[in-house]
Backbone atoms as SQL, in Angstrom:
CREATE TABLE atoms (id INTEGER PRIMARY KEY, chain TEXT, resi INTEGER, resn TEXT, atom TEXT, x REAL, y REAL, z REAL);
INSERT INTO atoms VALUES
  (1, 'A', 1, 'GLN', 'N', 0.824, -1.177, 0.028),
  (2, 'A', 1, 'GLN', 'CA', -0.025, 0.020, -0.038),
  (3, 'A', 1, 'GLN', 'C', 0.857, 1.265, -0.022),
  (4, 'A', 2, 'VAL', 'N', 0.524, 2.288, -0.865),
  (5, 'A', 2, 'VAL', 'CA', 1.307, 3.380, -0.974),
  (6, 'A', 2, 'VAL', 'C', 0.378, 4.598, -0.921),
  (7, 'A', 3, 'GLN', 'N', 0.802, 5.596, -0.164),
  (8, 'A', 3, 'GLN', 'CA', 0.126, 6.875, -0.183),
  (9, 'A', 3, 'GLN', 'C', 0.957, 7.941, -0.805),
  (10, 'A', 4, 'LEU', 'N', 0.403, 8.729, -1.777),
  (11, 'A', 4, 'LEU', 'CA', 1.134, 9.715, -2.509),
  (12, 'A', 4, 'LEU', 'C', 0.503, 11.076, -2.256),
  (13, 'A', 5, 'VAL', 'N', 1.336, 12.064, -2.046),
  (14, 'A', 5, 'VAL', 'CA', 0.811, 13.448, -1.798),
  (15, 'A', 5, 'VAL', 'C', 1.646, 14.416, -2.740),
  (16, 'A', 6, 'GLU', 'N', 0.930, 15.112, -3.642),
  (17, 'A', 6, 'GLU', 'CA', 1.647, 16.090, -4.524),
  (18, 'A', 6, 'GLU', 'C', 1.701, 17.452, -3.894),
  (19, 'A', 7, 'SER', 'N', 2.548, 18.120, -4.301),
  (20, 'A', 7, 'SER', 'CA', 2.695, 19.619, -3.926),
  (21, 'A', 7, 'SER', 'C', 3.439, 20.336, -5.011),
  (22, 'A', 8, 'GLY', 'N', 3.407, 21.621, -4.921),
  (23, 'A', 8, 'GLY', 'CA', 4.154, 22.544, -5.756),
  (24, 'A', 8, 'GLY', 'C', 3.422, 23.207, -6.896),
  (25, 'A', 9, 'GLY', 'N', 2.123, 22.844, -7.036),
  (26, 'A', 9, 'GLY', 'CA', 1.354, 23.472, -8.103),
  (27, 'A', 9, 'GLY', 'C', 1.116, 24.919, -7.865),
  (28, 'A', 10, 'GLY', 'N', 0.716, 25.610, -8.852),
  (29, 'A', 10, 'GLY', 'CA', 0.336, 27.007, -8.660),
  (30, 'A', 10, 'GLY', 'C', 0.169, 27.677, -10.024),
  (31, 'A', 11, 'LEU', 'N', 0.292, 28.946, -9.905),
  (32, 'A', 11, 'LEU', 'CA', 0.119, 29.840, -11.136),
  (33, 'A', 11, 'LEU', 'C', 1.468, 30.239, -11.621),
  (34, 'A', 12, 'VAL', 'N', 1.670, 30.048, -12.903),
  (35, 'A', 12, 'VAL', 'CA', 2.945, 30.417, -13.636),
  (36, 'A', 12, 'VAL', 'C', 2.705, 31.024, -14.910),
  (37, 'A', 13, 'GLN', 'N', 3.507, 31.961, -15.350),
  (38, 'A', 13, 'GLN', 'CA', 3.337, 32.486, -16.669),
  (39, 'A', 13, 'GLN', 'C', 3.935, 31.690, -17.688),
  (40, 'A', 14, 'ALA', 'N', 3.371, 31.796, -18.911),
  (41, 'A', 14, 'ALA', 'CA', 3.832, 31.033, -20.087),
  (42, 'A', 14, 'ALA', 'C', 5.337, 31.301, -20.273),
  (43, 'A', 15, 'GLY', 'N', 6.018, 30.234, -20.555),
  (44, 'A', 15, 'GLY', 'CA', 7.508, 30.330, -20.723),
  (45, 'A', 15, 'GLY', 'C', 8.320, 30.156, -19.379),
  (46, 'A', 16, 'GLY', 'N', 7.565, 30.113, -18.312),
  (47, 'A', 16, 'GLY', 'CA', 8.179, 29.917, -17.032),
  (48, 'A', 16, 'GLY', 'C', 8.326, 28.533, -16.609),
  (49, 'A', 17, 'SER', 'N', 8.791, 28.226, -15.443),
  (50, 'A', 17, 'SER', 'CA', 9.089, 26.987, -14.937),
  (51, 'A', 17, 'SER', 'C', 8.386, 26.711, -13.591),
  (52, 'A', 18, 'LEU', 'N', 8.179, 25.426, -13.245),
  (53, 'A', 18, 'LEU', 'CA', 7.563, 25.018, -12.013),
  (54, 'A', 18, 'LEU', 'C', 8.050, 23.568, -11.733),
  (55, 'A', 19, 'ARG', 'N', 8.318, 23.350, -10.476),
  (56, 'A', 19, 'ARG', 'CA', 8.745, 22.002, -9.933),
  (57, 'A', 19, 'ARG', 'C', 7.662, 21.461, -9.026),
  (58, 'A', 20, 'LEU', 'N', 7.169, 20.327, -9.448),
  (59, 'A', 20, 'LEU', 'CA', 6.173, 19.576, -8.639),
  (60, 'A', 20, 'LEU', 'C', 6.927, 18.477, -7.822),
  (61, 'A', 21, 'SER', 'N', 6.352, 18.190, -6.680),
  (62, 'A', 21, 'SER', 'CA', 6.951, 17.166, -5.776),
  (63, 'A', 21, 'SER', 'C', 5.822, 16.218, -5.370),
  (64, 'A', 22, 'CYS', 'N', 6.268, 14.975, -5.219),
  (65, 'A', 22, 'CYS', 'CA', 5.381, 13.878, -4.750),
  (66, 'A', 22, 'CYS', 'C', 6.027, 13.165, -3.573),
  (67, 'A', 23, 'ALA', 'N', 5.350, 13.194, -2.471),
  (68, 'A', 23, 'ALA', 'CA', 5.898, 12.492, -1.245),
  (69, 'A', 23, 'ALA', 'C', 5.242, 11.141, -1.108),
  (70, 'A', 24, 'ALA', 'N', 5.913, 10.051, -0.989),
  (71, 'A', 24, 'ALA', 'CA', 5.384, 8.755, -0.901),
  (72, 'A', 24, 'ALA', 'C', 5.573, 8.168, 0.514),
  (73, 'A', 25, 'SER', 'N', 4.578, 7.336, 0.909),
  (74, 'A', 25, 'SER', 'CA', 4.697, 6.610, 2.059),
  (75, 'A', 25, 'SER', 'C', 5.269, 5.181, 1.854),
  (76, 'A', 26, 'GLY', 'N', 5.406, 4.343, 2.890),
  (77, 'A', 26, 'GLY', 'CA', 5.757, 3.004, 2.669),
  (78, 'A', 26, 'GLY', 'C', 7.291, 2.766, 2.707),
  (79, 'A', 27, 'ARG', 'N', 7.636, 1.560, 2.944),
  (80, 'A', 27, 'ARG', 'CA', 9.005, 1.221, 3.104),
  (81, 'A', 27, 'ARG', 'C', 9.623, 0.561, 1.767),
  (82, 'A', 28, 'THR', 'N', 8.764, 0.420, 0.780),
  (83, 'A', 28, 'THR', 'CA', 9.140, -0.225, -0.477),
  (84, 'A', 28, 'THR', 'C', 8.992, 0.677, -1.612),
  (85, 'A', 29, 'PHE', 'N', 9.255, 1.973, -1.405),
  (86, 'A', 29, 'PHE', 'CA', 9.082, 3.044, -2.480),
  (87, 'A', 29, 'PHE', 'C', 9.878, 2.655, -3.625),
  (88, 'A', 30, 'SER', 'N', 11.103, 2.122, -3.480),
  (89, 'A', 30, 'SER', 'CA', 12.004, 1.956, -4.563),
  (90, 'A', 30, 'SER', 'C', 11.570, 0.796, -5.499),
  (91, 'A', 31, 'ALA', 'N', 10.547, 0.071, -4.994),
  (92, 'A', 31, 'ALA', 'CA', 10.023, -1.066, -5.800),
  (93, 'A', 31, 'ALA', 'C', 9.087, -0.638, -6.940),
  (94, 'A', 32, 'TYR', 'N', 8.658, 0.548, -6.928),
  (95, 'A', 32, 'TYR', 'CA', 7.654, 1.021, -7.781),
  (96, 'A', 32, 'TYR', 'C', 8.230, 1.929, -8.852),
  (97, 'A', 33, 'ILE', 'N', 7.833, 1.732, -10.105),
  (98, 'A', 33, 'ILE', 'CA', 7.902, 2.715, -11.188),
  (99, 'A', 33, 'ILE', 'C', 6.960, 3.859, -10.803),
  (100, 'A', 34, 'MET', 'N', 7.415, 5.095, -10.954),
  (101, 'A', 34, 'MET', 'CA', 6.701, 6.228, -10.680),
  (102, 'A', 34, 'MET', 'C', 6.432, 6.988, -11.856),
  (103, 'A', 35, 'GLY', 'N', 5.192, 7.663, -11.875),
  (104, 'A', 35, 'GLY', 'CA', 4.738, 8.425, -13.013),
  (105, 'A', 35, 'GLY', 'C', 4.047, 9.696, -12.681),
  (106, 'A', 36, 'TRP', 'N', 3.949, 10.533, -13.694),
  (107, 'A', 36, 'TRP', 'CA', 3.131, 11.776, -13.605),
  (108, 'A', 36, 'TRP', 'C', 2.081, 11.761, -14.701),
  (109, 'A', 37, 'PHE', 'N', 0.881, 12.099, -14.311),
  (110, 'A', 37, 'PHE', 'CA', -0.185, 12.268, -15.363),
  (111, 'A', 37, 'PHE', 'C', -0.843, 13.593, -15.105),
  (112, 'A', 38, 'ARG', 'N', -1.706, 14.069, -16.078),
  (113, 'A', 38, 'ARG', 'CA', -2.351, 15.324, -15.948),
  (114, 'A', 38, 'ARG', 'C', -3.674, 15.212, -16.639),
  (115, 'A', 39, 'GLN', 'N', -4.569, 16.062, -16.092),
  (116, 'A', 39, 'GLN', 'CA', -5.937, 16.105, -16.689),
  (117, 'A', 39, 'GLN', 'C', -6.430, 17.500, -16.673),
  (118, 'A', 40, 'ALA', 'N', -6.754, 17.965, -17.883),
  (119, 'A', 40, 'ALA', 'CA', -7.341, 19.305, -18.066),
  (120, 'A', 40, 'ALA', 'C', -8.841, 19.269, -18.106),
  (121, 'A', 41, 'PRO', 'N', -9.433, 20.326, -17.806),
  (122, 'A', 41, 'PRO', 'CA', -10.929, 20.355, -17.775),
  (123, 'A', 41, 'PRO', 'C', -11.503, 19.915, -19.174),
  (124, 'A', 42, 'GLY', 'N', -12.409, 18.903, -19.145),
  (125, 'A', 42, 'GLY', 'CA', -13.051, 18.369, -20.376),
  (126, 'A', 42, 'GLY', 'C', -12.216, 17.464, -21.146),
  (127, 'A', 43, 'LYS', 'N', -10.939, 17.121, -20.721),
  (128, 'A', 43, 'LYS', 'CA', -10.063, 16.311, -21.415),
  (129, 'A', 43, 'LYS', 'C', -9.759, 14.980, -20.668),
  (130, 'A', 44, 'GLU', 'N', -9.298, 13.995, -21.391),
  (131, 'A', 44, 'GLU', 'CA', -8.946, 12.680, -20.741),
  (132, 'A', 44, 'GLU', 'C', -7.700, 12.847, -19.986),
  (133, 'A', 45, 'ARG', 'N', -7.447, 11.980, -19.143),
  (134, 'A', 45, 'ARG', 'CA', -6.218, 11.954, -18.364),
  (135, 'A', 45, 'ARG', 'C', -5.044, 11.602, -19.323),
  (136, 'A', 46, 'GLU', 'N', -3.983, 12.347, -19.290),
  (137, 'A', 46, 'GLU', 'CA', -2.808, 12.204, -20.200),
  (138, 'A', 46, 'GLU', 'C', -1.549, 11.837, -19.486),
  (139, 'A', 47, 'PHE', 'N', -0.897, 10.919, -20.005),
  (140, 'A', 47, 'PHE', 'CA', 0.420, 10.422, -19.454),
  (141, 'A', 47, 'PHE', 'C', 1.375, 11.503, -19.656),
  (142, 'A', 48, 'VAL', 'N', 2.295, 11.823, -18.634),
  (143, 'A', 48, 'VAL', 'CA', 3.263, 12.878, -18.833),
  (144, 'A', 48, 'VAL', 'C', 4.661, 12.309, -18.689),
  (145, 'A', 49, 'ALA', 'N', 4.932, 11.526, -17.762),
  (146, 'A', 49, 'ALA', 'CA', 6.341, 10.963, -17.560),
  (147, 'A', 49, 'ALA', 'C', 6.337, 9.833, -16.626),
  (148, 'A', 50, 'ALA', 'N', 7.361, 9.001, -16.740),
  (149, 'A', 50, 'ALA', 'CA', 7.606, 7.875, -15.872),
  (150, 'A', 50, 'ALA', 'C', 9.059, 7.707, -15.658),
  (151, 'A', 51, 'ILE', 'N', 9.386, 7.153, -14.471),
  (152, 'A', 51, 'ILE', 'CA', 10.769, 6.864, -14.113),
  (153, 'A', 51, 'ILE', 'C', 10.943, 5.560, -13.461),
  (154, 'A', 52, 'SER', 'N', 12.010, 4.876, -13.837),
  (155, 'A', 52, 'SER', 'CA', 12.270, 3.521, -13.327),
  (156, 'A', 52, 'SER', 'C', 12.534, 3.471, -11.855),
  (157, 'A', 53, 'ARG', 'N', 12.596, 2.279, -11.345),
  (158, 'A', 53, 'ARG', 'CA', 12.710, 2.093, -9.876),
  (159, 'A', 53, 'ARG', 'C', 13.939, 2.700, -9.254),
  (160, 'A', 54, 'LYS', 'N', 15.083, 2.742, -9.907),
  (161, 'A', 54, 'LYS', 'CA', 16.303, 3.325, -9.449),
  (162, 'A', 54, 'LYS', 'C', 16.518, 4.645, -10.111),
  (163, 'A', 55, 'GLY', 'N', 15.714, 5.147, -10.950),
  (164, 'A', 55, 'GLY', 'CA', 15.889, 6.448, -11.502),
  (165, 'A', 55, 'GLY', 'C', 16.732, 6.413, -12.799),
  (166, 'A', 56, 'GLY', 'N', 17.169, 5.244, -13.216),
  (167, 'A', 56, 'GLY', 'CA', 18.104, 5.137, -14.324),
  (168, 'A', 56, 'GLY', 'C', 17.392, 5.293, -15.744),
  (169, 'A', 57, 'GLY', 'N', 16.111, 5.176, -15.780),
  (170, 'A', 57, 'GLY', 'CA', 15.466, 5.319, -17.035),
  (171, 'A', 57, 'GLY', 'C', 14.208, 6.208, -16.879),
  (172, 'A', 58, 'THR', 'N', 13.955, 6.984, -18.012),
  (173, 'A', 58, 'THR', 'CA', 12.811, 7.822, -18.026),
  (174, 'A', 58, 'THR', 'C', 12.020, 7.674, -19.320),
  (175, 'A', 59, 'TYR', 'N', 10.800, 8.035, -19.329),
  (176, 'A', 59, 'TYR', 'CA', 9.912, 7.978, -20.475),
  (177, 'A', 59, 'TYR', 'C', 8.961, 9.051, -20.434),
  (178, 'A', 60, 'TYR', 'N', 8.718, 9.783, -21.625),
  (179, 'A', 60, 'TYR', 'CA', 7.899, 10.914, -21.522),
  (180, 'A', 60, 'TYR', 'C', 6.800, 10.838, -22.595),
  (181, 'A', 61, 'GLY', 'N', 5.736, 11.573, -22.296),
  (182, 'A', 61, 'GLY', 'CA', 4.665, 11.743, -23.336),
  (183, 'A', 61, 'GLY', 'C', 5.189, 12.751, -24.368),
  (184, 'A', 62, 'ASP', 'N', 4.695, 12.564, -25.650),
  (185, 'A', 62, 'ASP', 'CA', 5.234, 13.418, -26.711),
  (186, 'A', 62, 'ASP', 'C', 5.020, 14.857, -26.473),
  (187, 'A', 63, 'SER', 'N', 3.947, 15.289, -25.822),
  (188, 'A', 63, 'SER', 'CA', 3.640, 16.723, -25.720),
  (189, 'A', 63, 'SER', 'C', 4.585, 17.480, -24.746),
  (190, 'A', 64, 'VAL', 'N', 5.397, 16.748, -23.933),
  (191, 'A', 64, 'VAL', 'CA', 6.272, 17.373, -22.967),
  (192, 'A', 64, 'VAL', 'C', 7.751, 17.028, -23.197),
  (193, 'A', 65, 'LYS', 'N', 8.017, 16.151, -24.114),
  (194, 'A', 65, 'LYS', 'CA', 9.465, 15.812, -24.369),
  (195, 'A', 65, 'LYS', 'C', 10.291, 17.103, -24.588),
  (196, 'A', 66, 'GLY', 'N', 11.430, 17.109, -23.965),
  (197, 'A', 66, 'GLY', 'CA', 12.271, 18.219, -24.142),
  (198, 'A', 66, 'GLY', 'C', 12.011, 19.383, -23.180),
  (199, 'A', 67, 'ARG', 'N', 10.921, 19.472, -22.518),
  (200, 'A', 67, 'ARG', 'CA', 10.564, 20.486, -21.650),
  (201, 'A', 67, 'ARG', 'C', 10.372, 20.075, -20.169),
  (202, 'A', 68, 'PHE', 'N', 9.860, 18.800, -19.937),
  (203, 'A', 68, 'PHE', 'CA', 9.705, 18.372, -18.633),
  (204, 'A', 68, 'PHE', 'C', 10.768, 17.308, -18.285),
  (205, 'A', 69, 'SER', 'N', 11.082, 17.152, -17.007),
  (206, 'A', 69, 'SER', 'CA', 12.085, 16.171, -16.576),
  (207, 'A', 69, 'SER', 'C', 11.552, 15.553, -15.249),
  (208, 'A', 70, 'ILE', 'N', 11.610, 14.246, -15.250),
  (209, 'A', 70, 'ILE', 'CA', 11.202, 13.514, -13.941),
  (210, 'A', 70, 'ILE', 'C', 12.368, 12.987, -13.329),
  (211, 'A', 71, 'SER', 'N', 12.377, 13.024, -12.037),
  (212, 'A', 71, 'SER', 'CA', 13.401, 12.394, -11.209),
  (213, 'A', 71, 'SER', 'C', 12.773, 11.963, -9.846),
  (214, 'A', 72, 'ARG', 'N', 13.726, 11.187, -9.157),
  (215, 'A', 72, 'ARG', 'CA', 13.309, 10.632, -7.946),
  (216, 'A', 72, 'ARG', 'C', 14.457, 10.571, -6.928),
  (217, 'A', 73, 'ASP', 'N', 14.126, 10.513, -5.687),
  (218, 'A', 73, 'ASP', 'CA', 15.044, 10.386, -4.532),
  (219, 'A', 73, 'ASP', 'C', 14.522, 9.272, -3.657),
  (220, 'A', 74, 'ASN', 'N', 15.038, 8.110, -3.787),
  (221, 'A', 74, 'ASN', 'CA', 14.503, 7.042, -3.081),
  (222, 'A', 74, 'ASN', 'C', 14.781, 7.114, -1.653),
  (223, 'A', 75, 'ALA', 'N', 15.884, 7.675, -1.236),
  (224, 'A', 75, 'ALA', 'CA', 16.184, 7.838, 0.268),
  (225, 'A', 75, 'ALA', 'C', 15.210, 8.700, 0.905),
  (226, 'A', 76, 'GLU', 'N', 14.645, 9.733, 0.224),
  (227, 'A', 76, 'GLU', 'CA', 13.641, 10.648, 0.780),
  (228, 'A', 76, 'GLU', 'C', 12.262, 10.285, 0.339),
  (229, 'A', 77, 'LYS', 'N', 12.041, 9.184, -0.523),
  (230, 'A', 77, 'LYS', 'CA', 10.786, 8.776, -0.978),
  (231, 'A', 77, 'LYS', 'C', 10.070, 9.930, -1.667),
  (232, 'A', 78, 'MET', 'N', 10.789, 10.537, -2.563),
  (233, 'A', 78, 'MET', 'CA', 10.248, 11.700, -3.329),
  (234, 'A', 78, 'MET', 'C', 10.349, 11.519, -4.791),
  (235, 'A', 79, 'VAL', 'N', 9.391, 11.960, -5.536),
  (236, 'A', 79, 'VAL', 'CA', 9.433, 12.092, -6.937),
  (237, 'A', 79, 'VAL', 'C', 9.222, 13.530, -7.391),
  (238, 'A', 80, 'TYR', 'N', 9.890, 13.971, -8.427),
  (239, 'A', 80, 'TYR', 'CA', 9.778, 15.338, -8.823),
  (240, 'A', 80, 'TYR', 'C', 9.432, 15.396, -10.279),
  (241, 'A', 81, 'LEU', 'N', 8.789, 16.511, -10.741),
  (242, 'A', 81, 'LEU', 'CA', 8.525, 16.832, -12.079),
  (243, 'A', 81, 'LEU', 'C', 9.015, 18.206, -12.354),
  (244, 'A', 82, 'GLN', 'N', 10.026, 18.534, -12.963),
  (245, 'A', 82, 'GLN', 'CA', 10.558, 19.837, -13.366),
  (246, 'A', 82, 'GLN', 'C', 9.925, 20.145, -14.681),
  (247, 'A', 83, 'MET', 'N', 9.183, 21.276, -14.709),
  (248, 'A', 83, 'MET', 'CA', 8.557, 21.713, -15.910),
  (249, 'A', 83, 'MET', 'C', 9.003, 22.994, -16.364),
  (250, 'A', 84, 'ASN', 'N', 9.641, 22.999, -17.552),
  (251, 'A', 84, 'ASN', 'CA', 10.201, 24.263, -18.142),
  (252, 'A', 84, 'ASN', 'C', 9.370, 24.560, -19.337),
  (253, 'A', 85, 'SER', 'N', 9.659, 25.869, -19.863),
  (254, 'A', 85, 'SER', 'CA', 8.986, 26.309, -21.056),
  (255, 'A', 85, 'SER', 'C', 7.529, 26.018, -21.091),
  (256, 'A', 86, 'LEU', 'N', 6.913, 26.419, -19.987),
  (257, 'A', 86, 'LEU', 'CA', 5.513, 25.975, -19.820),
  (258, 'A', 86, 'LEU', 'C', 4.592, 26.781, -20.829),
  (259, 'A', 87, 'LYS', 'N', 3.594, 26.059, -21.365),
  (260, 'A', 87, 'LYS', 'CA', 2.581, 26.593, -22.225),
  (261, 'A', 87, 'LYS', 'C', 1.211, 26.685, -21.563),
  (262, 'A', 88, 'TYR', 'N', 0.366, 27.384, -22.197),
  (263, 'A', 88, 'TYR', 'CA', -1.042, 27.484, -21.711),
  (264, 'A', 88, 'TYR', 'C', -1.570, 26.029, -21.666),
  (265, 'A', 89, 'GLU', 'N', -1.271, 25.217, -22.767),
  (266, 'A', 89, 'GLU', 'CA', -1.834, 23.981, -22.823),
  (267, 'A', 89, 'GLU', 'C', -1.333, 22.982, -21.755),
  (268, 'A', 90, 'ASP', 'N', -0.355, 23.386, -20.946),
  (269, 'A', 90, 'ASP', 'CA', -0.030, 22.449, -19.829),
  (270, 'A', 90, 'ASP', 'C', -0.934, 22.720, -18.634),
  (271, 'A', 91, 'THR', 'N', -1.748, 23.612, -18.720),
  (272, 'A', 91, 'THR', 'CA', -2.716, 23.793, -17.578),
  (273, 'A', 91, 'THR', 'C', -3.475, 22.563, -17.311),
  (274, 'A', 92, 'ALA', 'N', -3.449, 22.076, -16.074),
  (275, 'A', 92, 'ALA', 'CA', -4.071, 20.837, -15.744),
  (276, 'A', 92, 'ALA', 'C', -3.956, 20.522, -14.235),
  (277, 'A', 93, 'VAL', 'N', -4.604, 19.582, -13.832),
  (278, 'A', 93, 'VAL', 'CA', -4.358, 18.967, -12.484),
  (279, 'A', 93, 'VAL', 'C', -3.394, 17.837, -12.756),
  (280, 'A', 94, 'TYR', 'N', -2.239, 17.922, -11.962),
  (281, 'A', 94, 'TYR', 'CA', -1.204, 16.919, -12.193),
  (282, 'A', 94, 'TYR', 'C', -1.162, 15.858, -11.060),
  (283, 'A', 95, 'PHE', 'N', -1.126, 14.612, -11.387),
  (284, 'A', 95, 'PHE', 'CA', -1.249, 13.575, -10.412),
  (285, 'A', 95, 'PHE', 'C', 0.119, 12.794, -10.510),
  (286, 'A', 96, 'CYS', 'N', 0.631, 12.375, -9.377),
  (287, 'A', 96, 'CYS', 'CA', 1.698, 11.371, -9.306),
  (288, 'A', 96, 'CYS', 'C', 1.064, 9.998, -9.035),
  (289, 'A', 97, 'ALA', 'N', 1.732, 8.924, -9.554),
  (290, 'A', 97, 'ALA', 'CA', 1.117, 7.612, -9.406),
  (291, 'A', 97, 'ALA', 'C', 2.360, 6.622, -9.327),
  (292, 'A', 98, 'ALA', 'N', 1.991, 5.437, -8.780),
  (293, 'A', 98, 'ALA', 'CA', 2.966, 4.354, -8.605),
  (294, 'A', 98, 'ALA', 'C', 2.437, 3.030, -9.204),
  (295, 'A', 99, 'THR', 'N', 3.310, 2.344, -9.806),
  (296, 'A', 99, 'THR', 'CA', 2.838, 1.075, -10.404),
  (297, 'A', 99, 'THR', 'C', 3.848, -0.060, -10.056),
  (298, 'A', 100, 'SER', 'N', 3.356, -1.270, -9.927),
  (299, 'A', 100, 'SER', 'CA', 4.220, -2.430, -9.704),
  (300, 'A', 100, 'SER', 'C', 4.548, -3.084, -11.049),
  (301, 'A', 101, 'ALA', 'N', 4.190, -2.529, -12.110),
  (302, 'A', 101, 'ALA', 'CA', 4.465, -3.038, -13.399),
  (303, 'A', 101, 'ALA', 'C', 6.083, -3.038, -13.578),
  (304, 'A', 102, 'VAL', 'N', 6.451, -3.855, -14.575),
  (305, 'A', 102, 'VAL', 'CA', 7.872, -4.110, -14.696),
  (306, 'A', 102, 'VAL', 'C', 8.442, -3.427, -15.970),
  (307, 'A', 103, 'VAL', 'N', 7.523, -2.849, -16.766),
  (308, 'A', 103, 'VAL', 'CA', 8.047, -2.100, -18.019),
  (309, 'A', 103, 'VAL', 'C', 7.751, -0.657, -17.769),
  (310, 'A', 104, 'LEU', 'N', 8.665, 0.148, -18.237),
  (311, 'A', 104, 'LEU', 'CA', 8.578, 1.660, -18.005),
  (312, 'A', 104, 'LEU', 'C', 7.487, 2.301, -18.824),
  (313, 'A', 105, 'THR', 'N', 7.062, 1.567, -19.891),
  (314, 'A', 105, 'THR', 'CA', 6.056, 2.054, -20.833),
  (315, 'A', 105, 'THR', 'C', 4.624, 1.691, -20.380),
  (316, 'A', 106, 'THR', 'N', 4.444, 1.184, -19.272),
  (317, 'A', 106, 'THR', 'CA', 3.192, 0.752, -18.734),
  (318, 'A', 106, 'THR', 'C', 2.237, 1.906, -18.651),
  (319, 'A', 107, 'ILE', 'N', 0.954, 1.619, -18.910),
  (320, 'A', 107, 'ILE', 'CA', -0.102, 2.687, -18.622),
  (321, 'A', 107, 'ILE', 'C', -1.012, 2.278, -17.465),
  (322, 'A', 108, 'HIS', 'N', -0.665, 1.312, -16.745),
  (323, 'A', 108, 'HIS', 'CA', -1.439, 0.792, -15.684),
  (324, 'A', 108, 'HIS', 'C', -0.791, 1.148, -14.322),
  (325, 'A', 109, 'TYR', 'N', -1.386, 2.076, -13.521),
  (326, 'A', 109, 'TYR', 'CA', -0.825, 2.456, -12.287),
  (327, 'A', 109, 'TYR', 'C', -1.796, 2.040, -11.107),
  (328, 'A', 110, 'ASP', 'N', -1.140, 1.697, -10.082),
  (329, 'A', 110, 'ASP', 'CA', -1.932, 1.158, -8.940),
  (330, 'A', 110, 'ASP', 'C', -2.419, 2.155, -7.860),
  (331, 'A', 111, 'TYR', 'N', -1.525, 3.151, -7.660),
  (332, 'A', 111, 'TYR', 'CA', -1.807, 4.120, -6.685),
  (333, 'A', 111, 'TYR', 'C', -1.658, 5.532, -7.188),
  (334, 'A', 112, 'TRP', 'N', -2.549, 6.389, -6.644),
  (335, 'A', 112, 'TRP', 'CA', -2.508, 7.836, -7.221),
  (336, 'A', 112, 'TRP', 'C', -2.621, 8.818, -6.030),
  (337, 'A', 113, 'GLY', 'N', -1.956, 9.944, -6.316),
  (338, 'A', 113, 'GLY', 'CA', -2.152, 11.049, -5.326),
  (339, 'A', 113, 'GLY', 'C', -3.421, 11.776, -5.594),
  (340, 'A', 114, 'GLN', 'N', -3.622, 12.841, -4.920),
  (341, 'A', 114, 'GLN', 'CA', -4.797, 13.605, -4.995),
  (342, 'A', 114, 'GLN', 'C', -4.720, 14.812, -6.009),
  (343, 'A', 115, 'GLY', 'N', -3.615, 15.028, -6.516),
  (344, 'A', 115, 'GLY', 'CA', -3.464, 15.919, -7.567),
  (345, 'A', 115, 'GLY', 'C', -3.117, 17.307, -6.992),
  (346, 'A', 116, 'THR', 'N', -2.392, 18.034, -7.907),
  (347, 'A', 116, 'THR', 'CA', -2.073, 19.492, -7.683),
  (348, 'A', 116, 'THR', 'C', -2.296, 20.329, -8.883),
  (349, 'A', 117, 'GLN', 'N', -2.958, 21.446, -8.691),
  (350, 'A', 117, 'GLN', 'CA', -3.322, 22.306, -9.881),
  (351, 'A', 117, 'GLN', 'C', -2.110, 23.162, -10.398),
  (352, 'A', 118, 'VAL', 'N', -1.983, 23.042, -11.631),
  (353, 'A', 118, 'VAL', 'CA', -0.931, 23.848, -12.354),
  (354, 'A', 118, 'VAL', 'C', -1.742, 24.684, -13.421),
  (355, 'A', 119, 'THR', 'N', -1.605, 26.132, -13.225),
  (356, 'A', 119, 'THR', 'CA', -2.244, 26.996, -14.179),
  (357, 'A', 119, 'THR', 'C', -1.190, 27.852, -14.780),
  (358, 'A', 120, 'VAL', 'N', -1.207, 27.827, -16.137),
  (359, 'A', 120, 'VAL', 'CA', -0.258, 28.594, -16.916),
  (360, 'A', 120, 'VAL', 'C', -0.954, 29.742, -17.538),
  (361, 'A', 121, 'SER', 'N', -0.626, 30.932, -17.229),
  (362, 'A', 121, 'SER', 'CA', -1.250, 32.119, -17.794),
  (363, 'A', 121, 'SER', 'C', -0.597, 32.522, -19.126),
  (364, 'A', 122, 'SER', 'N', -1.437, 33.105, -19.961),
  (365, 'A', 122, 'SER', 'CA', -0.942, 33.567, -21.267),
  (366, 'A', 122, 'SER', 'C', -1.076, 34.995, -21.381);
């Protein structure tokens, strides 16, 4: 069982940067692939990024490649999403998630945080 809590969302101007954090509970945090998803009003949930258990591999959705960077600190049980060159289209609620899947490209996640709002002004 894993509990995830996101933080760091807020209002940022287009072209700016924001860093989201996700704090995880449990003693087996490093056993999970971690991911970030987002959902904008009226739209489907969208995959953003994933990171392997030890942080050696990453995978990004096409819409954020080159702009966003996912990282993790297993000692602190934290996952981060660094968002640069933000666009209005990035406005959404961002969720962190954990999966026991064994492939980085999985779309099936087992645990979810409550979400944090990111609003990009234009």
